[in-house]
């Protein structure tokens, strides 16, 4: 028996909130990636790791906020917690691999293509692993062509976002890129959901059970708290809004001695009076 799938049980509330979470995670992650290209090598891994966790948490939160509005008529939906959090780990790790490639190799050429591909595959893997964490009285079936389109959207969106992060054109540029990234990630999600059909087994009586919102809300507390913390770190970074590199004076670089700056106005030219040479007679013993 074919189940009736509804992805908008709460109307436009869940899609809009999901889009906002995708934009928030993307904005934080892109600013951290941009910041990593403006600092010394010792600070770069920390900024890249923070950016990876922000983007991974953002797209994971976006997915499960959207899933709050997903219902199948005739069967309750439950979520396996271990697999749900495994999808979060997959998102952070795979997005991190792509971001580290771009962070160290630059957002161009082969590095950009490789990083964008891995990041996009991480987004898609998170989505379908999260879908696999659902348990219901039925079987999930997917249209292969639509799934392929959703993966292609994720890869294109990730590549474009990483390219934008590498341009280092200021805060507004990253905000625009995060809006596009949020739209693409949300589009990827709902494209993947359009590929889904549910075939009910009908082996159990229809039951209401717990709503998806009541099941997923406790799981979202941790990632949401992390995104807020990452937002505070980004807001209070002095160069994050300006997007300018840290200029280190040559005197502060290791291996270069400090130079003493002497003002020319403070110099005083001291003239020594020339000694007048008096022609005196020779003081040889013959002339004494």
mmCIF file of C-alpha atoms in Angstrom:
data_model
loop_
_atom_site.group_PDB
_atom_site.id
_atom_site.type_symbol
_atom_site.label_atom_id
_atom_site.label_comp_id
_atom_site.label_asym_id
_atom_site.label_seq_id
_atom_site.Cartn_x
_atom_site.Cartn_y
_atom_site.Cartn_z
ATOM 1 C CA UNK A 1 0.000 0.000 0.000
ATOM 2 C CA UNK A 2 1.357 3.373 -0.996
ATOM 3 C CA UNK A 3 1.702 5.800 1.892
ATOM 4 C CA UNK A 4 0.699 9.453 1.706
ATOM 5 C CA UNK A 5 3.768 11.606 2.343
ATOM 6 C CA UNK A 6 3.471 15.166 3.642
ATOM 7 C CA UNK A 7 6.616 17.249 3.981
ATOM 8 C CA UNK A 8 4.886 20.458 5.054
ATOM 9 C CA UNK A 9 2.760 19.489 8.041
ATOM 10 C CA UNK A 10 3.401 22.892 9.663
ATOM 11 C CA UNK A 11 3.083 24.896 6.470
ATOM 12 C CA UNK A 12 5.952 27.253 5.629
ATOM 13 C CA UNK A 13 7.269 27.375 9.190
ATOM 14 C CA UNK A 14 9.677 24.444 8.951
ATOM 15 C CA UNK A 15 11.030 25.295 5.448
ATOM 16 C CA UNK A 16 11.761 28.893 6.454
ATOM 17 C CA UNK A 17 13.392 27.971 9.765
ATOM 18 C CA UNK A 18 15.383 25.242 8.007
ATOM 19 C CA UNK A 19 16.572 27.738 5.394
ATOM 20 C CA UNK A 20 17.624 30.159 8.127
ATOM 21 C CA UNK A 21 19.661 27.448 9.884
ATOM 22 C CA UNK A 22 21.381 26.514 6.617
ATOM 23 C CA UNK A 23 22.244 30.178 6.008
ATOM 24 C CA UNK A 24 23.508 30.629 9.572
ATOM 25 C CA UNK A 25 25.779 27.598 9.421
ATOM 26 C CA UNK A 26 26.991 28.576 5.964
ATOM 27 C CA UNK A 27 27.712 32.180 6.968
ATOM 28 C CA UNK A 28 29.701 31.151 10.047
ATOM 29 C CA UNK A 29 31.597 28.464 8.171
ATOM 30 C CA UNK A 30 32.472 30.699 5.230
ATOM 31 C CA UNK A 31 33.679 33.521 7.468
ATOM 32 C CA UNK A 32 35.857 31.081 9.410
ATOM 33 C CA UNK A 33 37.262 29.720 6.143
ATOM 34 C CA UNK A 34 37.965 33.246 4.924
ATOM 35 C CA UNK A 35 39.576 34.120 8.256
ATOM 36 C CA UNK A 36 41.844 31.093 8.053
ATOM 37 C CA UNK A 37 43.387 32.473 4.864
ATOM 38 C CA UNK A 38 44.330 35.708 6.625
ATOM 39 C CA UNK A 39 46.156 34.371 9.659
ATOM 40 C CA UNK A 40 49.409 32.630 10.418
ATOM 41 C CA UNK A 41 49.825 28.903 9.809
ATOM 42 C CA UNK A 42 49.553 28.083 13.514
ATOM 43 C CA UNK A 43 45.993 29.500 13.735
ATOM 44 C CA UNK A 44 44.720 28.161 10.417
ATOM 45 C CA UNK A 45 43.708 24.623 11.550
ATOM 46 C CA UNK A 46 41.604 26.041 14.372
ATOM 47 C CA UNK A 47 39.639 28.371 12.105
ATOM 48 C CA UNK A 48 39.148 25.647 9.487
ATOM 49 C CA UNK A 49 37.948 23.177 12.115
ATOM 50 C CA UNK A 50 35.487 25.738 13.491
ATOM 51 C CA UNK A 51 34.227 26.438 9.962
ATOM 52 C CA UNK A 52 33.783 22.728 9.250
ATOM 53 C CA UNK A 53 31.805 22.184 12.434
ATOM 54 C CA UNK A 54 29.652 25.256 11.744
ATOM 55 C CA UNK A 55 28.717 24.218 8.208
ATOM 56 C CA UNK A 56 28.196 20.583 9.208
ATOM 57 C CA UNK A 57 26.022 21.533 12.175
ATOM 58 C CA UNK A 58 24.109 24.045 10.084
ATOM 59 C CA UNK A 59 23.132 21.658 7.305
ATOM 60 C CA UNK A 60 22.377 18.871 9.812
ATOM 61 C CA UNK A 61 20.129 21.191 11.820
ATOM 62 C CA UNK A 62 18.494 22.387 8.608
ATOM 63 C CA UNK A 63 17.727 18.794 7.598
ATOM 64 C CA UNK A 64 16.080 17.767 10.844
ATOM 65 C CA UNK A 65 14.195 21.022 11.290
ATOM 66 C CA UNK A 66 12.697 20.340 7.871
ATOM 67 C CA UNK A 67 11.992 16.744 8.921
ATOM 68 C CA UNK A 68 9.831 18.025 11.778
ATOM 69 C CA UNK A 69 7.234 18.766 9.135
ATOM 70 C CA UNK A 70 7.542 15.335 7.520
ATOM 71 C CA UNK A 71 4.767 12.834 8.182
ATOM 72 C CA UNK A 72 3.474 9.651 6.574
ATOM 73 C CA UNK A 73 -0.231 9.091 6.953
ATOM 74 C CA UNK A 74 -1.037 5.805 8.581
ATOM 75 C CA UNK A 75 2.213 5.129 10.428
ATOM 76 C CA UNK A 76 4.220 6.843 13.176
ATOM 77 C CA UNK A 77 7.847 7.789 12.510
ATOM 78 C CA UNK A 78 10.684 7.077 14.911
ATOM 79 C CA UNK A 79 14.358 7.986 14.651
ATOM 80 C CA UNK A 80 17.386 5.929 15.616
ATOM 81 C CA UNK A 81 19.491 8.257 17.771
ATOM 82 C CA UNK A 82 22.827 6.569 17.038
ATOM 83 C CA UNK A 83 22.367 6.811 13.273
ATOM 84 C CA UNK A 84 21.007 10.342 13.583
ATOM 85 C CA UNK A 85 24.137 11.578 15.337
ATOM 86 C CA UNK A 86 26.288 9.490 12.988
ATOM 87 C CA UNK A 87 24.887 11.588 10.136
ATOM 88 C CA UNK A 88 26.067 14.711 12.007
ATOM 89 C CA UNK A 89 29.577 13.247 12.342
ATOM 90 C CA UNK A 90 29.663 12.339 8.642
ATOM 91 C CA UNK A 91 28.624 15.878 7.712
ATOM 92 C CA UNK A 92 31.305 17.536 9.856
ATOM 93 C CA UNK A 93 34.109 15.176 8.799
ATOM 94 C CA UNK A 94 33.439 15.253 5.052
ATOM 95 C CA UNK A 95 32.797 18.993 5.000
ATOM 96 C CA UNK A 96 35.997 19.391 7.010
ATOM 97 C CA UNK A 97 38.043 17.443 4.462
ATOM 98 C CA UNK A 98 36.809 19.696 1.672
ATOM 99 C CA UNK A 99 37.368 22.894 3.642
ATOM 100 C CA UNK A 100 40.898 21.906 4.699
ATOM 101 C CA UNK A 101 41.799 21.195 1.075
ATOM 102 C CA UNK A 102 40.641 24.641 0.014
ATOM 103 C CA UNK A 103 42.125 26.278 3.103
ATOM 104 C CA UNK A 104 45.619 24.979 2.376
ATOM 105 C CA UNK A 105 45.580 24.644 -1.421
ATOM 106 C CA UNK A 106 43.501 27.671 -2.340
ATOM 107 C CA UNK A 107 40.016 28.103 -3.802
ATOM 108 C CA UNK A 108 40.940 27.498 -7.417
ATOM 109 C CA UNK A 109 41.593 24.773 -9.928
ATOM 110 C CA UNK A 110 41.873 21.181 -8.832
ATOM 111 C CA UNK A 111 41.785 22.025 -5.128
ATOM 112 C CA UNK A 112 38.465 23.850 -5.476
ATOM 113 C CA UNK A 113 36.915 21.058 -7.538
ATOM 114 C CA UNK A 114 38.114 18.365 -5.137
ATOM 115 C CA UNK A 115 37.096 20.275 -2.014
ATOM 116 C CA UNK A 116 33.689 21.178 -3.442
ATOM 117 C CA UNK A 117 33.040 17.602 -4.556
ATOM 118 C CA UNK A 118 33.912 16.115 -1.160
ATOM 119 C CA UNK A 119 31.920 18.772 0.693
ATOM 120 C CA UNK A 120 28.897 18.225 -1.577
ATOM 121 C CA UNK A 121 29.082 14.480 -1.111
ATOM 122 C CA UNK A 122 29.231 15.062 2.636
ATOM 123 C CA UNK A 123 26.032 17.123 2.490
ATOM 124 C CA UNK A 124 24.275 14.452 0.427
ATOM 125 C CA UNK A 125 25.581 11.637 2.648
ATOM 126 C CA UNK A 126 24.281 13.420 5.726
ATOM 127 C CA UNK A 127 20.851 13.785 4.126
ATOM 128 C CA UNK A 128 20.387 10.176 3.078
ATOM 129 C CA UNK A 129 21.956 8.765 6.244
ATOM 130 C CA UNK A 130 19.535 10.904 8.223
ATOM 131 C CA UNK A 131 16.682 9.525 6.145
ATOM 132 C CA UNK A 132 17.929 6.005 6.848
ATOM 133 C CA UNK A 133 17.666 6.707 10.589
ATOM 134 C CA UNK A 134 13.862 6.778 10.272
ATOM 135 C CA UNK A 135 11.930 3.689 11.257
ATOM 136 C CA UNK A 136 8.306 3.207 10.284
ATOM 137 C CA UNK A 137 5.932 0.483 9.206
ATOM 138 C CA UNK A 138 6.934 0.663 5.589
ATOM 139 C CA UNK A 139 9.766 0.768 3.076
ATOM 140 C CA UNK A 140 11.451 3.878 1.713
ATOM 141 C CA UNK A 141 11.979 3.944 -2.039
ATOM 142 C CA UNK A 142 13.866 6.528 -4.079
ATOM 143 C CA UNK A 143 13.833 7.627 -7.695
ATOM 144 C CA UNK A 144 17.406 7.244 -8.934
ATOM 145 C CA UNK A 145 17.374 10.198 -11.347
ATOM 146 C CA UNK A 146 15.999 12.625 -8.754
ATOM 147 C CA UNK A 147 18.542 11.435 -6.203
ATOM 148 C CA UNK A 148 21.315 12.088 -8.723
ATOM 149 C CA UNK A 149 19.997 15.607 -9.288
ATOM 150 C CA UNK A 150 19.976 16.281 -5.548
ATOM 151 C CA UNK A 151 23.602 15.133 -5.226
ATOM 152 C CA UNK A 152 24.614 17.313 -8.174
ATOM 153 C CA UNK A 153 22.922 20.314 -6.532
ATOM 154 C CA UNK A 154 24.837 19.662 -3.295
ATOM 155 C CA UNK A 155 28.187 19.437 -5.106
ATOM 156 C CA UNK A 156 27.559 22.582 -7.158
ATOM 157 C CA UNK A 157 26.425 24.516 -4.087
ATOM 158 C CA UNK A 158 29.457 23.440 -2.044
ATOM 159 C CA UNK A 159 31.886 24.341 -4.846
ATOM 160 C CA UNK A 160 30.321 27.765 -5.328
ATOM 161 C CA UNK A 161 30.366 28.461 -1.585
ATOM 162 C CA UNK A 162 34.035 27.489 -1.204
ATOM 163 C CA UNK A 163 34.926 29.619 -4.209
ATOM 164 C CA UNK A 164 33.159 32.582 -2.620
ATOM 165 C CA UNK A 165 35.026 31.998 0.644
ATOM 166 C CA UNK A 166 38.329 32.131 -1.223
ATOM 167 C CA UNK A 167 37.615 35.509 -2.767
ATOM 168 C CA UNK A 168 38.060 37.346 0.560
ATOM 169 C CA UNK A 169 35.880 40.309 -0.443
ATOM 170 C CA UNK A 170 34.496 41.261 2.914
ATOM 171 C CA UNK A 171 31.562 40.480 5.129
ATOM 172 C CA UNK A 172 28.732 41.310 2.712
ATOM 173 C CA UNK A 173 30.215 39.031 0.082
ATOM 174 C CA UNK A 174 30.162 36.115 2.517
ATOM 175 C CA UNK A 175 26.592 36.925 3.578
ATOM 176 C CA UNK A 176 25.449 36.795 -0.042
ATOM 177 C CA UNK A 177 27.294 33.520 -0.569
ATOM 178 C CA UNK A 178 25.704 32.024 2.561
ATOM 179 C CA UNK A 179 22.221 32.993 1.324
ATOM 180 C CA UNK A 180 22.904 31.226 -1.961
ATOM 181 C CA UNK A 181 24.369 28.246 -0.126
ATOM 182 C CA UNK A 182 21.344 28.030 2.175
ATOM 183 C CA UNK A 183 19.021 28.121 -0.813
ATOM 184 C CA UNK A 184 21.005 25.398 -2.581
ATOM 185 C CA UNK A 185 21.180 23.150 0.502
ATOM 186 C CA UNK A 186 17.454 23.562 1.100
ATOM 187 C CA UNK A 187 16.819 22.880 -2.582
ATOM 188 C CA UNK A 188 18.959 19.754 -2.356
ATOM 189 C CA UNK A 189 16.966 18.581 0.676
ATOM 190 C CA UNK A 190 13.556 19.021 -0.872
ATOM 191 C CA UNK A 191 14.746 17.594 -4.180
ATOM 192 C CA UNK A 192 15.842 14.490 -2.294
ATOM 193 C CA UNK A 193 12.500 14.394 -0.499
ATOM 194 C CA UNK A 194 10.735 14.602 -3.866
ATOM 195 C CA UNK A 195 12.555 11.409 -4.853
ATOM 196 C CA UNK A 196 11.060 9.575 -1.856
ATOM 197 C CA UNK A 197 8.043 7.316 -1.874
ATOM 198 C CA UNK A 198 6.861 5.133 1.019
ATOM 199 C CA UNK A 199 5.351 1.684 0.589
ATOM 200 C CA UNK A 200 3.448 0.752 3.756
ATOM 201 C CA UNK A 201 3.512 -2.839 4.962
ATOM 202 C CA UNK A 202 0.209 -2.593 6.806
ATOM 203 C CA UNK A 203 1.343 -5.129 9.392
ATOM 204 C CA UNK A 204 0.465 -2.932 12.365
ATOM 205 C CA UNK A 205 -2.531 -0.876 13.228
ATOM 206 C CA UNK A 206 -2.289 2.829 12.460
ATOM 207 C CA UNK A 207 -1.120 4.715 15.509
ATOM 208 C CA UNK A 208 -0.355 8.313 16.240
ATOM 209 C CA UNK A 209 2.732 7.862 18.405
ATOM 210 C CA UNK A 210 5.132 10.700 19.107
ATOM 211 C CA UNK A 211 5.291 13.548 16.636
ATOM 212 C CA UNK A 212 8.548 14.112 14.706
ATOM 213 C CA UNK A 213 8.916 17.472 16.452
ATOM 214 C CA UNK A 214 8.853 15.927 19.921
ATOM 215 C CA UNK A 215 11.388 13.299 18.856
ATOM 216 C CA UNK A 216 13.803 15.635 17.074
ATOM 217 C CA UNK A 217 13.660 18.731 19.278
ATOM 218 C CA UNK A 218 15.911 17.316 22.059
ATOM 219 C CA UNK A 219 18.482 16.220 19.454
ATOM 220 C CA UNK A 220 18.750 19.735 18.038
ATOM 221 C CA UNK A 221 19.705 21.425 21.312
ATOM 222 C CA UNK A 222 23.426 20.592 21.084
ATOM 223 C CA UNK A 223 24.042 21.718 17.478
ATOM 224 C CA UNK A 224 21.963 24.852 18.034
ATOM 225 C CA UNK A 225 24.013 25.758 21.116
ATOM 226 C CA UNK A 226 27.214 25.198 19.150
ATOM 227 C CA UNK A 227 26.049 27.461 16.323
ATOM 228 C CA UNK A 228 25.276 30.209 18.838
ATOM 229 C CA UNK A 229 28.714 29.801 20.414
ATOM 230 C CA UNK A 230 30.402 29.886 17.006
ATOM 231 C CA UNK A 231 28.418 33.014 16.194
ATOM 232 C CA UNK A 232 29.721 34.715 19.333
ATOM 233 C CA UNK A 233 33.318 33.803 18.408
ATOM 234 C CA UNK A 234 32.880 35.199 14.907
ATOM 235 C CA UNK A 235 31.193 38.403 16.116
ATOM 236 C CA UNK A 236 33.930 39.238 18.613
ATOM 237 C CA UNK A 237 36.837 38.527 16.281
ATOM 238 C CA UNK A 238 38.320 41.966 15.501
ATOM 239 C CA UNK A 239 39.144 41.247 11.844
ATOM 240 C CA UNK A 240 36.142 39.099 10.987
ATOM 241 C CA UNK A 241 33.931 41.910 9.761
ATOM 242 C CA UNK A 242 36.662 43.860 8.019
ATOM 243 C CA UNK A 243 38.091 40.847 6.243
ATOM 244 C CA UNK A 244 41.608 42.324 6.204
ATOM 245 C CA UNK A 245 44.774 40.335 6.826
ATOM 246 C CA UNK A 246 46.797 40.775 9.935
ATOM 247 C CA UNK A 247 49.824 42.904 9.110
ATOM 248 C CA UNK A 248 52.811 41.853 11.181
ATOM 249 C CA UNK A 249 55.609 44.418 11.338
ATOM 250 C CA UNK A 250 58.978 43.151 10.230
ATOM 251 C CA UNK A 251 60.411 43.908 13.665
ATOM 252 C CA UNK A 252 58.043 41.317 15.191
ATOM 253 C CA UNK A 253 58.837 38.494 12.809
ATOM 254 C CA UNK A 254 61.203 35.820 14.095
ATOM 255 C CA UNK A 255 64.725 35.965 12.790
ATOM 256 C CA UNK A 256 64.625 39.680 11.878
ATOM 257 C CA UNK A 257 66.341 42.055 14.309
ATOM 258 C CA UNK A 258 64.495 45.104 15.468
ATOM 259 C CA UNK A 259 65.485 48.402 13.918
ATOM 260 C CA UNK A 260 65.785 51.578 15.887
ATOM 261 C CA UNK A 261 63.924 54.365 14.180
ATOM 262 C CA UNK A 262 65.749 57.662 14.556
ATOM 263 C CA UNK A 263 63.953 60.832 13.739
ATOM 264 C CA UNK A 264 65.860 63.086 11.434
ATOM 265 C CA UNK A 265 64.526 66.147 13.197
ATOM 266 C CA UNK A 266 66.121 64.988 16.423
ATOM 267 C CA UNK A 267 69.510 64.676 14.886
ATOM 268 C CA UNK A 268 71.933 67.378 15.814
ATOM 269 C CA UNK A 269 74.811 68.012 13.572
ATOM 270 C CA UNK A 270 77.850 68.786 15.560
ATOM 271 C CA UNK A 271 80.549 70.708 13.774
ATOM 272 C CA UNK A 272 83.989 70.523 15.128
ATOM 273 C CA UNK A 273 85.971 73.672 14.617
ATOM 274 C CA UNK A 274 88.947 73.178 12.433
ATOM 275 C CA UNK A 275 92.225 73.677 14.065
ATOM 276 C CA UNK A 276 94.226 76.450 12.585
ATOM 277 C CA UNK A 277 97.569 75.221 11.534
ATOM 278 C CA UNK A 278 100.267 77.553 12.716
ATOM 279 C CA UNK A 279 103.513 77.479 10.885
ATOM 280 C CA UNK A 280 105.913 77.110 13.668
ATOM 281 C CA UNK A 281 109.491 76.545 13.360
ATOM 282 C CA UNK A 282 110.914 73.130 13.453
ATOM 283 C CA UNK A 283 111.611 71.869 16.867
ATOM 284 C CA UNK A 284 114.653 69.933 15.821
ATOM 285 C CA UNK A 285 117.634 70.149 18.133
ATOM 286 C CA UNK A 286 119.477 72.324 15.657
ATOM 287 C CA UNK A 287 116.891 75.104 15.916
ATOM 288 C CA UNK A 288 116.371 75.078 19.668
#
